[in-house]
Amino acid sequence: MTTAIARNLDLASALADAEERFTRANPDSKRRYDGATKVMPGGNTRTVLFFGPFPLTIARGEGCQLWDTDGHRYVDFLGEYSAGLYGHSNPIIRAAIERALADGIALGGHNKVEAELASLVCARFPSLERVRFCNSGTEANLFALVAARAHTGRNKIMVMQGGYHGGVFYFSGDGSPINAPFSFVKTRYNDIEGTLKLIELHARDLAAVIVEPMMGGGGCIAADAEFLRMLREATRKHGVVLIFDEVMTSRLTPSGLQGKHGITPDLTTLGKYIGGGLTFGGFGGRAEIMDRFDPRRPDAWPHAGTFNNNILTMSAGAAGLSQVYTPEVAVSFNARGDKLRARLNALAEKRGLPVQFTGIGSMMTVHVLRGAIRSPDDLARKDKRWADLFHLDMIGRGYYLARRGMITLSLPMTDADLDGFAQAIEDWLDERRDLIAAGA
Ligand SMILES: Cc1ncc(COP(=O)(O)O)c(C=O)c1O
């Protein structure tokens, strides 16, 4: 007992204990992971799903619950990084997929559902006069950016330091050596003055500014309305294409964060839940830009993609938006998220602990850190090991979430699920109180 308390006063040994416990509890996941490393680099084919000491192998899901191959049950607060909005077994989504399956896979033609899904998303998101579909958020951003470059005849792209737009658009720290080889100008999120200066400095070469209206992967940091408004005015003035990456944020209100702020970008990119939980990407916006993809034009830009109108995705997506995630549901669902976030912050405040939950509505991130968080720079002081410890401790309590501390709600979650989660966080704060107070 004495050793346990002593070890709990040191972050490194608390983490070592948590890893040891995790390893003991998950022999089947470990065995599968070890096997996978022989044929996949690091036993992994999607970096963000990896965590140490080894990731769990998930066997199945139902509603908002998951089971791993060692037989543990979790409430799923990872929510497939926001794509899992509908949960794992929504009957309306399943029926739509089954109906589509019955009529055949990969038909290789225009289908009956793609225009329906297009109408649904165009009706929802104010900037979308026209939309095209693809297979991922990354691909959507790639097409939006090359369209902006072709439209303006300019080269450079402004991004936010710490932003994320897909596997080849990673702007944390020094970025990534495998980023798409564009000429990027990096600016500081929510820095109105500095960003305006940079836009003016590069205006003649600047094709696009791309921004997440709330950074998702960067830590659920919301953009100030004034910052987005400045981007809208400055890009309009200088003929730069403003792109809102709403791959994650489009679910936060019935009309995304562009609707919440009343700010209409030139192009918007979509992904995640819009495909009903299946592979999806979408990009769209002003007809003047998008209509260059019209194949009837002699000067049309080509937009290929074998699975762009995949009938399973189109069907699941259309059923989801029309019958499940209606505007009313989007409002009440995100209000529940706001309430949960306030409750979690109050738990930390009551204990005087430097733990905060940032975000909007149904998406939030936990940070063990003092002080305001308005841009990824503010997270530089954060010790990454807190996220590791929080993650393993929550897994130990039956809650599956993202290693970086991102928490995403899904529609099947009941009040009892949210109460249970809040209780688990409260217990964690109490268990780790001395450690947090001493170390953060
Ligand atoms: C804001 C944002 N843009 C783009 C992407 C990339 O989407 P995908 O993983 O579907 O390629 C993500 C994925 O997390 C994202 O959060």
XYZ file of C-alpha atoms and ligand atoms in Angstrom:
456
model
C 0.000 0.000 0.000
C 2.765 2.386 0.999
C 4.613 1.696 -2.261
C 1.445 2.249 -4.275
C 0.994 5.684 -2.709
C 4.651 6.548 -3.136
C 4.596 5.505 -6.804
C 1.428 7.483 -7.358
C 3.374 10.628 -6.469
C 5.608 10.292 -9.480
C 4.163 10.585 -12.993
C 6.712 8.255 -14.600
C 6.097 5.441 -12.121
C 2.310 5.956 -12.140
C 2.459 5.537 -15.913
C 4.704 2.472 -15.674
C 2.204 0.926 -13.222
C -0.718 1.714 -15.519
C 1.080 0.161 -18.508
C 1.914 -2.947 -16.531
C -1.717 -3.336 -15.443
C -2.902 -2.794 -19.024
C -0.480 -5.408 -20.359
C -1.599 -7.963 -17.779
C -5.256 -7.341 -18.593
C -4.934 -7.649 -22.373
C -2.939 -10.741 -23.388
C -4.972 -11.430 -26.522
C -4.614 -7.882 -27.860
C -0.881 -8.104 -27.179
C -0.559 -11.399 -29.004
C -2.449 -10.044 -32.025
C -0.455 -6.839 -32.016
C 2.863 -8.697 -31.866
C 1.738 -10.800 -34.834
C 0.706 -7.727 -36.830
C 4.135 -6.123 -36.425
C 5.556 -8.843 -38.693
C 3.533 -7.671 -41.684
C 2.653 -4.052 -40.987
C 5.040 -1.297 -39.935
C 4.524 -1.027 -36.196
C 1.634 -3.463 -36.528
C -0.498 -0.530 -37.601
C -2.238 0.914 -40.642
C -3.687 4.094 -39.120
C -1.258 6.039 -36.974
C -3.844 7.712 -34.741
C -5.099 4.338 -33.489
C -1.719 3.338 -32.131
C -0.949 3.781 -28.456
C 1.568 2.306 -26.093
C 2.288 -0.219 -24.761
C 0.143 -1.720 -27.576
C -3.313 -0.936 -28.941
C -6.399 -2.954 -28.053
C -7.879 -5.167 -30.741
C -11.549 -4.300 -30.942
C -13.737 -7.295 -31.687
C -17.164 -5.718 -32.045
C -19.421 -2.803 -31.275
C -23.066 -2.258 -30.504
C -24.816 1.024 -29.761
C -22.136 3.087 -28.007
C -20.295 0.058 -26.632
C -17.226 -1.837 -27.759
C -15.736 -5.186 -26.825
C -12.064 -6.042 -27.158
C -10.718 -9.503 -27.908
C -9.903 -10.084 -24.235
C -13.619 -9.723 -23.508
C -13.636 -6.271 -21.857
C -16.579 -4.011 -22.513
C -16.127 -0.261 -22.967
C -18.353 2.733 -23.437
C -16.974 4.216 -26.640
C -15.982 7.846 -26.123
C -13.547 7.751 -29.045
C -16.562 7.669 -31.361
C -14.349 6.959 -34.375
C -12.913 10.477 -34.011
C -16.379 11.932 -34.668
C -17.314 9.668 -37.610
C -19.075 7.320 -35.190
C -21.894 9.771 -34.496
C -24.598 7.176 -35.126
C -22.983 4.533 -32.954
C -22.242 1.008 -34.113
C -25.634 -0.420 -34.922
C -28.213 2.249 -35.697
C -31.153 0.354 -37.223
C -31.951 3.039 -39.817
C -28.359 3.170 -41.043
C -28.127 -0.620 -41.089
C -31.371 -0.959 -43.040
C -30.149 1.581 -45.627
C -26.899 -0.344 -46.076
C -28.707 -3.674 -46.329
C -31.154 -2.301 -48.911
C -28.251 -0.991 -50.971
C -26.365 -4.286 -50.637
C -29.374 -6.195 -51.921
C -29.133 -4.260 -55.185
C -25.478 -5.036 -55.781
C -22.050 -3.675 -54.910
C -19.917 -1.311 -57.033
C -22.330 -0.733 -59.889
C -20.033 1.559 -61.850
C -22.638 4.143 -62.761
C -24.503 7.156 -61.413
C -26.829 5.817 -58.722
C -30.195 6.800 -57.276
C -28.858 8.124 -53.964
C -25.852 10.369 -54.701
C -27.927 13.400 -55.703
C -30.122 12.874 -52.643
C -27.124 13.001 -50.332
C -25.812 16.025 -52.257
C -29.162 17.819 -51.808
C -29.153 17.050 -48.098
C -25.675 18.456 -47.484
C -26.241 21.491 -49.735
C -29.444 22.273 -47.827
C -27.573 22.091 -44.514
C -24.353 23.963 -44.995
C -24.773 27.557 -46.199
C -21.598 27.693 -48.315
C -22.484 24.625 -50.409
C -24.014 25.599 -53.731
C -22.497 22.491 -55.273
C -20.756 19.487 -53.750
C -18.718 16.520 -54.928
C -17.923 13.370 -53.009
C -14.707 11.458 -52.440
C -13.418 8.919 -49.954
C -11.885 10.731 -47.020
C -11.455 14.090 -45.394
C -7.841 14.105 -46.551
C -8.891 13.669 -50.149
C -11.577 16.345 -49.765
C -8.947 18.809 -48.574
C -6.566 17.808 -51.330
C -9.238 18.520 -53.967
C -10.348 21.764 -52.327
C -6.759 23.006 -52.229
C -5.872 22.088 -55.802
C -9.168 23.622 -56.951
C -8.297 26.836 -55.114
C -4.879 26.882 -56.761
C -6.320 26.270 -60.212
C -9.078 28.840 -59.654
C -6.739 31.613 -58.512
C -3.696 30.683 -60.585
C -1.727 31.153 -57.347
C 0.545 28.845 -55.464
C 0.670 29.275 -51.686
C -1.647 27.949 -49.029
C -2.070 29.419 -45.569
C -2.561 26.934 -42.745
C -2.765 27.214 -38.975
C 0.189 26.082 -36.894
C -1.064 22.972 -35.072
C -3.905 22.374 -37.520
C -4.792 19.022 -39.049
C -6.411 18.400 -42.413
C -5.499 14.755 -43.001
C -2.559 12.394 -43.242
C -0.635 14.640 -45.644
C -1.719 17.915 -44.003
C -0.274 17.665 -40.542
C 0.869 20.952 -39.008
C 1.714 20.146 -35.396
C 5.218 21.026 -34.321
C 7.490 21.027 -37.349
C 4.842 19.381 -39.526
C 5.566 16.157 -41.335
C 8.146 15.166 -43.944
C 5.379 13.425 -45.856
C 3.051 16.408 -46.079
C 1.706 17.156 -49.558
C 4.401 19.236 -51.253
C 2.578 22.583 -51.382
C 4.099 25.881 -50.427
C 2.560 26.483 -46.995
C 2.478 29.729 -45.051
C 1.875 28.978 -41.371
C 0.087 31.337 -39.047
C -1.023 31.313 -35.414
C -4.601 30.279 -34.710
C -6.764 33.083 -33.297
C -4.017 35.671 -33.866
C -5.945 38.337 -35.778
C -3.203 40.899 -36.191
C -0.369 38.526 -37.081
C -2.488 36.543 -39.522
C -3.820 39.626 -41.269
C -0.253 40.846 -41.758
C 0.764 37.497 -43.259
C -2.231 37.433 -45.602
C -1.341 40.907 -46.821
C 2.318 40.013 -47.191
C 1.600 36.931 -49.323
C -1.649 38.100 -50.945
C -0.395 38.038 -54.528
C 0.731 34.398 -54.280
C -1.915 33.147 -51.878
C -4.427 30.696 -53.360
C -6.206 29.630 -50.191
C -6.522 29.912 -46.455
C -7.673 26.669 -44.896
C -8.902 26.606 -41.309
C -10.780 24.343 -38.928
C -13.416 26.531 -37.229
C -12.588 24.455 -34.179
C -9.308 22.574 -34.173
C -10.156 18.922 -33.608
C -6.896 16.966 -33.551
C -5.132 20.101 -32.300
C -6.999 19.834 -28.989
C -10.624 20.977 -29.484
C -9.658 24.650 -29.540
C -12.420 26.866 -30.931
C -11.699 29.731 -33.307
C -12.967 33.111 -32.157
C -15.751 34.469 -34.349
C -13.682 37.651 -34.843
C -10.747 35.627 -36.136
C -12.924 33.805 -38.666
C -14.593 37.082 -39.649
C -11.188 38.664 -40.245
C -10.215 35.680 -42.425
C -13.442 36.077 -44.408
C -12.927 39.795 -44.998
C -9.212 39.632 -45.788
C -9.525 36.681 -48.179
C -12.433 38.321 -49.978
C -10.473 41.554 -50.314
C -7.436 39.812 -51.772
C -9.194 37.231 -53.950
C -7.992 34.305 -51.808
C -10.199 31.204 -51.502
C -11.327 30.685 -47.904
C -11.766 27.006 -47.040
C -13.447 25.851 -43.847
C -12.406 22.319 -42.990
C -15.611 21.139 -41.319
C -14.694 17.462 -41.555
C -15.204 17.240 -37.807
C -17.084 20.415 -36.915
C -20.009 20.102 -39.313
C -21.804 17.995 -36.696
C -21.644 20.656 -34.004
C -24.771 22.513 -35.163
C -27.357 21.727 -37.871
C -25.313 23.897 -40.252
C -21.786 23.402 -38.930
C -19.740 26.159 -37.365
C -20.191 28.285 -40.504
C -23.892 28.344 -39.637
C -23.221 29.115 -35.978
C -21.020 32.099 -36.821
C -22.904 33.239 -39.904
C -19.646 33.205 -41.883
C -19.713 31.660 -45.349
C -16.425 30.346 -46.729
C -15.832 29.887 -50.473
C -15.287 26.148 -50.069
C -16.082 23.670 -47.301
C -14.700 20.207 -46.766
C -16.647 17.417 -45.130
C -16.015 13.869 -43.979
C -16.527 11.529 -41.040
C -20.157 10.920 -39.920
C -21.710 12.283 -43.126
C -21.173 8.875 -44.710
C -23.198 7.276 -41.920
C -20.037 5.698 -40.498
C -18.686 4.446 -43.834
C -15.774 5.830 -45.855
C -16.599 9.384 -46.873
C -15.255 12.755 -47.974
C -16.905 15.742 -49.599
C -15.935 19.178 -50.827
C -18.071 21.955 -52.177
C -18.907 25.609 -52.167
C -19.383 28.438 -54.609
C -20.823 27.318 -57.950
C -18.349 29.546 -59.764
C -15.481 27.385 -58.480
C -17.194 24.002 -58.279
C -18.757 24.171 -61.724
C -15.294 23.809 -63.205
C -15.720 20.129 -62.300
C -18.683 19.898 -64.702
C -17.564 17.191 -67.172
C -19.701 18.722 -69.939
C -17.331 21.689 -70.070
C -14.462 21.559 -72.508
C -12.214 23.079 -69.812
C -13.479 20.836 -67.013
C -11.171 19.884 -64.155
C -11.158 16.115 -63.818
C -12.231 14.627 -60.509
C -11.844 10.879 -60.579
C -12.243 8.373 -57.752
C -13.495 4.833 -58.168
C -15.515 4.910 -54.964
C -16.668 8.568 -54.969
C -20.341 7.600 -55.158
C -20.061 4.265 -53.329
C -23.657 3.170 -52.971
C -23.252 1.896 -49.414
C -21.847 5.221 -48.217
C -24.357 7.295 -50.182
C -27.242 5.247 -48.785
C -26.042 5.272 -45.175
C -25.267 8.987 -45.375
C -28.611 9.991 -46.862
C -30.552 7.899 -44.340
C -28.535 9.366 -41.479
C -28.992 13.018 -42.408
C -32.648 12.713 -43.403
C -33.928 10.377 -40.700
C -31.543 10.374 -37.763
C -29.359 13.469 -37.434
C -32.096 15.968 -38.123
C -31.443 19.631 -37.263
C -33.444 19.243 -34.030
C -31.371 16.235 -32.975
C -28.141 18.090 -33.777
C -29.192 20.919 -31.453
C -30.249 18.761 -28.509
C -27.321 16.346 -28.877
C -24.715 19.107 -28.803
C -26.485 20.800 -25.887
C -25.941 17.559 -23.951
C -22.252 17.775 -24.823
C -22.043 21.379 -23.608
C -23.664 20.349 -20.352
C -21.273 17.434 -19.895
C -18.226 19.616 -20.600
C -19.375 22.212 -18.040
C -19.928 19.424 -15.519
C -16.448 17.960 -16.066
C -14.811 21.371 -15.780
C -16.713 21.986 -12.548
C -15.366 18.709 -11.107
C -11.792 19.855 -11.703
C -12.453 23.399 -10.505
C -14.053 22.188 -7.295
C -10.830 20.340 -6.491
C -8.639 23.267 -7.557
C -6.904 21.004 -10.082
C -5.385 22.247 -13.342
C -7.508 19.986 -15.514
C -9.701 21.491 -18.220
C -12.020 20.258 -20.916
C -12.075 22.416 -24.054
C -14.408 22.041 -27.011
C -17.849 22.696 -28.374
C -20.953 20.542 -28.035
C -20.355 16.862 -28.574
C -16.551 17.054 -28.986
C -14.053 17.906 -26.265
C -10.462 17.313 -25.165
C -9.046 17.007 -21.683
C -5.906 18.985 -20.889
C -3.904 18.712 -17.694
C -2.731 22.292 -17.838
C -3.251 25.677 -16.215
C -4.144 28.820 -18.130
C -6.219 29.753 -21.143
C -5.955 27.604 -24.280
C -6.584 29.665 -27.413
C -4.048 28.236 -29.809
C -1.862 25.122 -30.027
C 1.077 27.237 -28.771
C -0.649 27.284 -25.407
C -0.327 23.494 -25.281
C 3.448 23.563 -25.653
C 3.898 23.367 -21.876
C 1.720 20.280 -21.664
C 3.422 17.051 -20.554
C 2.204 14.392 -22.993
C 2.457 11.710 -20.335
C -0.692 13.039 -18.620
C -2.698 12.106 -21.694
C -1.088 8.641 -21.654
C -1.941 8.122 -17.995
C -5.491 9.483 -18.303
C -6.088 7.231 -21.288
C -4.884 4.026 -19.624
C -6.684 4.863 -16.382
C -9.956 5.437 -18.245
C -9.545 2.207 -20.202
C -9.078 0.483 -16.847
C -12.438 1.976 -15.803
C -14.220 0.773 -18.949
C -14.070 3.935 -21.070
C -12.464 3.804 -24.508
C -11.233 7.156 -25.792
C -8.535 8.707 -27.922
C -5.002 8.637 -26.575
C -4.660 12.384 -27.000
C -7.587 12.924 -24.611
C -10.225 13.645 -27.206
C -13.741 12.713 -26.130
C -16.507 12.375 -28.710
C -20.131 11.651 -27.911
C -22.374 9.455 -30.019
C -26.134 9.439 -30.416
C -26.843 6.135 -28.593
C -25.327 7.456 -25.352
C -27.878 7.672 -22.576
C -27.840 10.018 -19.613
C -26.666 7.033 -17.563
C -23.647 6.648 -19.911
C -22.752 10.321 -19.460
C -23.296 10.141 -15.686
C -21.076 7.064 -15.514
C -18.373 8.838 -17.487
C -18.534 11.939 -15.266
C -18.293 9.681 -12.214
C -15.244 7.920 -13.688
C -13.566 11.298 -14.266
C -14.413 12.361 -10.735
C -12.866 9.152 -9.390
C -9.784 9.720 -11.559
C -9.368 13.261 -10.255
C -9.594 11.950 -6.714
C -7.252 9.024 -7.304
C -4.641 11.155 -9.041
C -5.245 14.365 -7.101
C -1.836 14.559 -5.407
C 0.007 13.610 -8.538
C -1.806 16.226 -10.633
C -1.415 18.911 -7.987
C 2.299 18.161 -7.691
C 3.139 17.764 -11.328
C 1.059 19.980 -13.586
C -10.313 18.541 -39.429
C -9.964 17.303 -40.176
N -9.739 17.367 -41.497
C -9.445 16.290 -42.221
C -9.340 15.058 -41.637
C -8.977 13.851 -42.466
O -10.061 13.047 -42.648
P -9.821 11.488 -43.049
O -9.257 10.847 -41.832
O -11.189 11.015 -43.420
O -8.887 11.499 -44.204
C -9.568 14.918 -40.276
C -9.471 13.600 -39.626
O -9.427 13.455 -38.451
C -9.884 16.066 -39.526
O -10.074 16.001 -38.213
